Amino acid sequence: QVQLVESGGGLVQAGGSLRLSCAASRSIFRIATVGAWYRQAPGKQRELVATITSGGSTNYADSVKGRFTISRDNAKNTVSLQMNSLKPEDTAVYYCNLRTPISPYDYWGQGTQVTVSS
């Protein structure tokens, strides 16, 4: 059963922008304490890109600070990632994650490919 649905990936030239969105069921979204985006490039480990708490506090990986913005829309049960000034090294599969205080604690999206050409 798919509980997080991602959209917005694609192919973009360096310097361009993309917006990723992650839609969750209300039952999961309303209890999620943290929303996050991770990414995994070929041959590399999955890395944390950005987080946002239920209170709206955000954190970013150093590599994306000033370029990416994470946000959440409580009315639409979505977590989004606005990506500007994209670089070829941003190419990866991006995964949405929601963390809840009850089992199974972590929910994941299916992943969306982002490819940045030089």
N, CA and C of each residue as an Amber inpcrd file, in Angstrom:
protein
   354
   0.8430000  -1.1890000   0.0000000   0.0000000   0.0000000   0.0000000
   0.8800000   1.2400000   0.0000000   0.7490000   2.0530000  -1.0600000
   1.5480000   3.2570000  -1.1880000   0.9680000   4.3300000  -0.2980000
   1.7950000   4.8640000   0.5970000   1.3040000   5.8660000   1.5240000
   1.9040000   7.2330000   1.3090000   3.0660000   7.3050000   0.6510000
   3.6790000   8.5740000   0.2800000   3.8690000   8.5540000  -1.2350000
   3.3730000   9.5600000  -1.9010000   3.4750000   9.6460000  -3.3560000
   4.2470000  10.8910000  -3.7400000   5.3540000  10.6750000  -4.4430000
   6.2170000  11.7830000  -4.8410000   5.9490000  12.1750000  -6.2890000
   6.2300000  13.4360000  -6.5750000   6.1130000  13.9290000  -7.9460000
   7.0620000  15.0980000  -8.1360000   7.3340000  15.4250000  -9.4030000
   8.0920000  16.6310000  -9.7070000   9.5020000  16.4190000 -10.2020000
   9.9900000  15.2020000 -10.2180000  11.3410000  14.9700000 -10.7230000
  11.3980000  15.1560000 -12.2270000  12.6280000  15.1020000 -12.7480000
  12.7920000  15.2340000 -14.1860000  14.1940000  15.6060000 -14.5650000
  14.3360000  16.0420000 -15.8100000  15.6230000  16.4480000 -16.3690000
  15.6610000  17.9580000 -16.5010000  16.7360000  18.5590000 -16.0180000
  16.8700000  20.0170000 -16.0720000  18.3300000  20.3640000 -16.3230000
  18.5640000  21.4960000 -16.9420000  19.9310000  21.9510000 -17.1620000
  20.4890000  22.5770000 -15.8900000  21.7920000  22.5570000 -15.7770000
  22.4540000  23.1970000 -14.6400000  21.9960000  24.6510000 -14.5310000
  21.7260000  25.0670000 -13.2920000  21.2260000  26.4110000 -13.0570000
  19.7200000  26.5020000 -13.0220000  19.0620000  25.4440000 -13.4310000
  17.6060000  25.4250000 -13.4540000  16.9990000  25.0770000 -12.1160000
  15.6730000  24.9370000 -12.1240000  14.9240000  24.6650000 -10.8900000
  13.9420000  23.5190000 -11.0860000  13.6690000  22.8380000  -9.9880000
  12.6250000  21.8220000  -9.9320000  11.9700000  21.8990000  -8.5680000
  10.7180000  21.4750000  -8.5320000  10.0040000  21.4040000  -7.2500000
   9.4810000  19.9920000  -7.0740000   9.8920000  19.3540000  -5.9890000
   9.4140000  18.0250000  -5.6530000   8.2970000  18.1350000  -4.6230000
   7.3030000  17.2750000  -4.7610000   6.2180000  17.2350000  -3.7870000
   6.0000000  15.8120000  -3.3110000   5.5820000  15.6900000  -2.0710000
   5.3200000  14.3950000  -1.4560000   3.9550000  14.4740000  -0.7810000
   3.0280000  13.6900000  -1.2840000   1.6710000  13.6870000  -0.7360000
   1.4880000  12.4800000   0.1620000   0.9530000  12.7320000   1.3410000
   0.7400000  11.6630000   2.3210000  -0.7360000  11.5640000   2.6670000
  -1.0820000  10.4010000   3.1890000  -2.4420000  10.2760000   3.7180000
  -2.5560000  11.1410000   4.9610000  -3.7520000  11.6290000   5.2210000
  -3.9220000  12.5270000   6.3580000  -3.5890000  11.8340000   7.6770000
  -3.9040000  10.5430000   7.7560000  -3.6840000   9.8080000   9.0070000
  -2.2010000   9.7450000   9.3670000  -1.3560000   9.7250000   8.3550000
   0.0810000   9.7140000   8.6150000   0.5880000  11.1380000   8.8170000
   0.1770000  12.0390000   7.9390000   0.7100000  13.3980000   7.9640000
   0.4220000  14.0970000   9.2830000  -0.7680000  13.8740000   9.8510000
  -1.1500000  14.6300000  11.0450000  -0.3460000  14.2310000  12.2720000
   0.2730000  13.0360000  12.2610000   1.0710000  12.6140000  13.4160000
   2.5690000  12.6740000  13.1330000   2.9370000  13.0290000  11.9080000
   4.3620000  13.0870000  11.5670000   5.0380000  14.2160000  12.3270000
   6.1580000  13.8970000  12.9550000   6.9050000  14.9080000  13.7000000
   7.9790000  15.5660000  12.8380000   8.4760000  14.8080000  11.8660000
   9.5090000  15.3250000  10.9730000   9.2190000  14.8790000   9.5470000
   9.3680000  15.8070000   8.6220000   9.3270000  15.4840000   7.2000000
  10.7160000  15.7140000   6.6360000  11.1320000  14.8770000   5.7000000
  12.4930000  14.9950000   5.1850000  12.5710000  14.5630000   3.7320000
  13.6250000  15.0260000   3.1010000  13.9980000  14.5680000   1.7700000
  15.4130000  14.0130000   1.8410000  15.5780000  12.8290000   1.2770000
  16.8830000  12.1910000   1.1350000  17.1610000  12.0440000  -0.3590000
  18.4110000  11.7590000  -0.6770000  18.7470000  11.4570000  -2.0630000
  19.8420000  10.3930000  -2.1130000  19.8430000   9.6770000  -3.2270000
  20.8540000   8.6450000  -3.4160000  21.3330000   8.6840000  -4.8570000
  22.5980000   8.9960000  -5.0130000  23.2190000   9.0120000  -6.3320000
  23.7910000   7.6300000  -6.6280000  23.9820000   7.2940000  -7.8940000
  24.5260000   5.9730000  -8.2510000  25.8540000   5.7000000  -7.5600000
  25.9420000   4.5470000  -6.9280000  27.1830000   4.1550000  -6.2740000
  27.4520000   4.8340000  -4.9540000  26.4990000   5.6220000  -4.4640000
  26.6900000   6.3410000  -3.2030000  25.6100000   5.9630000  -2.2070000
  25.8940000   6.2550000  -0.9470000  24.9080000   6.0000000   0.1010000
  23.8190000   7.0690000   0.0820000  22.6670000   6.6970000   0.5910000
  21.5850000   7.6620000   0.7080000  22.0010000   8.7490000   1.7030000
  21.7430000  10.0030000   1.3470000  22.1170000  11.1030000   2.2310000
  20.9070000  11.9930000   2.5200000  20.9350000  12.5880000   3.7050000
  19.8710000  13.4920000   4.1160000  20.0770000  14.8440000   3.4400000
  19.0260000  15.3670000   2.8390000  19.0940000  16.6490000   2.1420000
  18.5090000  17.7750000   2.9850000  17.3080000  17.5540000   3.5310000
  16.6440000  18.6080000   4.2930000  15.5800000  17.9930000   5.1890000
  15.3150000  18.6670000   6.3080000  14.2670000  18.2450000   7.2290000
  13.4100000  19.4330000   7.6320000  12.1730000  19.1280000   8.0170000
  11.2850000  20.1470000   8.5660000  10.4570000  19.4970000   9.6640000
  10.3950000  20.1410000  10.8150000   9.6320000  19.5960000  11.9230000
   8.1620000  20.0170000  11.8130000   7.3380000  19.4390000  12.6630000
   5.9260000  19.8060000  12.6740000   5.7420000  21.2690000  13.0630000
   6.7410000  21.8160000  13.7660000   6.6800000  23.2160000  14.1420000
   7.2380000  24.1590000  13.0910000   7.8010000  23.5870000  12.0250000
   8.2960000  24.4070000  10.9320000   9.7940000  24.6760000  10.9370000
  10.5220000  24.1290000  11.9010000  11.9720000  24.3180000  11.9160000
  12.6140000  23.4860000  10.8090000  13.5870000  24.0800000  10.1420000
  14.2210000  23.4110000   9.0020000  15.7170000  23.2540000   9.1980000
  16.2680000  22.2410000   8.5330000  17.7070000  22.0270000   8.4880000
  18.0790000  21.5110000   7.1060000  19.2950000  21.8510000   6.6870000
  19.7360000  21.4840000   5.3500000  21.1550000  20.9290000   5.3630000
  21.4170000  20.0450000   4.4280000  22.7930000  19.6210000   4.2060000
  23.5820000  20.8220000   3.6970000  24.8480000  20.8640000   4.0580000
  25.6780000  21.9990000   3.6490000  25.6910000  22.1650000   2.1310000
  25.6270000  21.0580000   1.4240000  25.7450000  21.0930000  -0.0360000
  24.5480000  21.7610000  -0.7210000  23.4320000  21.9170000   0.0020000
  22.2380000  22.4960000  -0.6310000  21.7790000  23.7890000   0.0350000
  22.4410000  24.1950000   1.0950000  22.0450000  25.4210000   1.7990000
  22.0600000  26.6130000   0.8480000  21.0050000  27.4030000   0.9340000
  20.9090000  28.5840000   0.0820000  20.3350000  28.3020000  -1.2840000
  20.2010000  27.0320000  -1.6370000  19.6630000  26.6690000  -2.9560000
  18.3370000  25.9270000  -2.8600000  18.1960000  25.0920000  -1.8240000
  16.9890000  24.2890000  -1.6570000  16.1600000  24.8300000  -0.4920000
  14.8420000  24.6680000  -0.5970000  13.9320000  25.0730000   0.4680000
  12.8940000  23.9830000   0.6860000  12.8160000  23.4970000   1.9210000
  11.8100000  22.4970000   2.2720000  10.6280000  23.1940000   2.9300000
   9.4290000  22.6950000   2.6440000   8.2370000  23.2890000   3.2370000
   7.1830000  22.2070000   3.4240000   6.1830000  22.5110000   4.2410000
   5.0770000  21.5790000   4.4220000   3.7680000  22.3520000   4.3730000
   2.7650000  21.7260000   3.7980000   1.4350000  22.3170000   3.7040000
   0.4960000  21.4140000   4.4700000   0.1130000  21.8450000   5.6540000
  -0.7150000  21.0080000   6.5190000  -2.1370000  20.8280000   5.9670000
  -2.5780000  21.7550000   5.1670000  -3.9230000  21.6450000   4.5950000
  -3.9670000  20.6110000   3.4640000  -2.8220000  20.4700000   2.7640000
  -2.7680000  19.5400000   1.6320000  -2.0170000  18.2510000   1.9570000
  -1.5300000  18.1470000   3.2040000  -0.7910000  16.9390000   3.6280000
   0.4120000  16.6690000   2.7260000   1.1570000  17.7170000   2.4340000
   2.3130000  17.5700000   1.5470000   3.5750000  18.1700000   2.1580000
   4.6970000  17.5930000   1.7650000   6.0160000  18.1340000   2.0450000
   6.6840000  18.3700000   0.6940000   7.2280000  19.5560000   0.5040000
   7.8050000  19.9060000  -0.7930000   9.2680000  20.3060000  -0.6650000
   9.9690000  20.2140000  -1.7740000  11.3690000  20.6240000  -1.8270000
  11.5640000  21.4630000  -3.0810000  11.7720000  22.7470000  -2.8930000
  12.0620000  23.6500000  -3.9980000  13.5670000  23.6590000  -4.2030000
  13.9980000  23.3090000  -5.4120000  15.4130000  23.1960000  -5.7140000
  15.7840000  24.2130000  -6.7910000  16.6240000  25.1620000  -6.4300000
  17.0770000  26.1890000  -7.3580000  18.5770000  26.0580000  -7.6020000
  19.0420000  26.7090000  -8.6410000  20.4720000  26.7030000  -8.9750000
  21.0300000  25.2830000  -8.9630000  20.3310000  24.3960000  -9.6290000
  20.7200000  22.9890000  -9.6110000  22.0590000  22.7650000 -10.2890000
  22.7810000  21.7870000  -9.7430000  24.1080000  21.4260000 -10.2390000
  24.1040000  19.9660000 -10.6880000  25.0030000  19.5770000 -11.5680000
  25.0620000  18.1660000 -11.9730000  25.2230000  17.2210000 -10.7850000
  25.9100000  17.6650000  -9.7500000  26.0970000  16.8020000  -8.5770000
  24.8320000  16.6320000  -7.7490000  23.7750000  17.3350000  -8.0870000
  22.4790000  17.1250000  -7.4430000  21.7230000  15.9500000  -8.0690000
  22.2550000  15.3990000  -9.1400000  21.6050000  14.2680000  -9.8020000
  21.5310000  13.0700000  -8.8620000  20.3170000  12.5580000  -8.6860000
  20.0880000  11.4520000  -7.7450000  18.6120000  11.0670000  -7.7930000
  18.3130000   9.9710000  -7.1310000  16.9160000   9.6410000  -6.8410000
  16.5930000  10.2760000  -5.4980000  15.5280000  11.0410000  -5.4560000
  15.1240000  11.7500000  -4.2430000  13.9520000  11.0240000  -3.5900000
  14.0680000  10.8420000  -2.2670000  13.0570000  10.1120000  -1.5070000
  12.4630000  11.0100000  -0.4220000  11.1650000  10.9380000  -0.2980000
  10.4660000  11.6310000   0.7670000  10.3680000  10.7040000   1.9780000
  10.4530000  11.2700000   3.1580000  10.3600000  10.5030000   4.4020000
   9.5140000  11.2650000   5.4130000   8.6470000  10.5500000   6.0980000
   7.9280000  11.1010000   7.2350000   8.2120000  10.2270000   8.4540000
   8.5050000  10.8730000   9.5580000   8.7900000  10.1360000  10.7920000
   7.6440000  10.3690000  11.7690000   7.1720000   9.2710000  12.3540000
   6.0730000   9.3560000  13.3110000   6.4900000   8.7490000  14.6400000
   5.8010000   9.0770000  15.7350000   6.1650000   8.5470000  17.0410000
   5.6250000   7.1470000  17.3160000   4.8910000   6.5790000  16.3620000
   4.3730000   5.2320000  16.5460000   4.8040000   4.3640000  15.3710000
   4.8560000   3.0390000  15.6200000   5.2790000   2.1050000  14.5890000
   4.4210000   2.2600000  13.3450000   5.0360000   2.1500000  12.1750000
   6.4110000   1.7600000  11.8910000   7.4360000   2.8760000  11.9400000
   7.0920000   4.0230000  12.4380000   7.9890000   5.1490000  12.7010000
   8.4840000   5.8740000  11.4570000   8.8060000   5.1580000  10.3930000
   9.3090000   5.7750000   9.1730000   8.4690000   5.3560000   7.9730000
   8.0680000   6.3500000   7.1720000   7.3680000   6.1020000   5.9250000
   8.2030000   6.6960000   4.7950000   8.2470000   5.9580000   3.6760000
   9.0780000   6.3770000   2.5510000   8.2630000   6.4470000   1.2620000
   8.6300000   7.3920000   0.4260000   8.0810000   7.4370000  -0.9150000
   8.8380000   6.4710000  -1.8130000   8.3720000   6.3540000  -3.0350000
   8.9560000   5.3950000  -3.9750000  10.2090000   5.9450000  -4.6680000
  10.4530000   7.2240000  -4.5170000  11.6270000   7.8340000  -5.1390000
  11.2840000   8.4920000  -6.4630000  11.9150000   9.6200000  -6.7320000
  11.7320000  10.3110000  -8.0020000  13.0920000  10.7490000  -8.5290000
  13.3410000  10.5120000  -9.8070000  14.6490000  10.7900000 -10.3920000
  14.7850000  12.2680000 -10.7320000  15.9100000  12.8360000 -10.3150000
  16.2860000  14.1930000 -10.6970000  17.6170000  14.1100000 -11.4320000
  17.6470000  14.6010000 -12.6480000  18.8610000  14.5820000 -13.4490000
  19.1880000  16.0020000 -13.8910000  20.3990000  16.4430000 -13.5710000
  20.8340000  17.7890000 -13.9240000  21.9700000  17.6690000 -14.9410000
  21.7470000  18.1880000 -16.1130000  22.7580000  18.1150000 -17.1710000
  23.6550000  19.3490000 -17.1470000  24.9000000  19.1380000 -17.5240000
  25.8650000  20.2590000 -17.5060000  25.8500000  21.0220000 -18.8220000
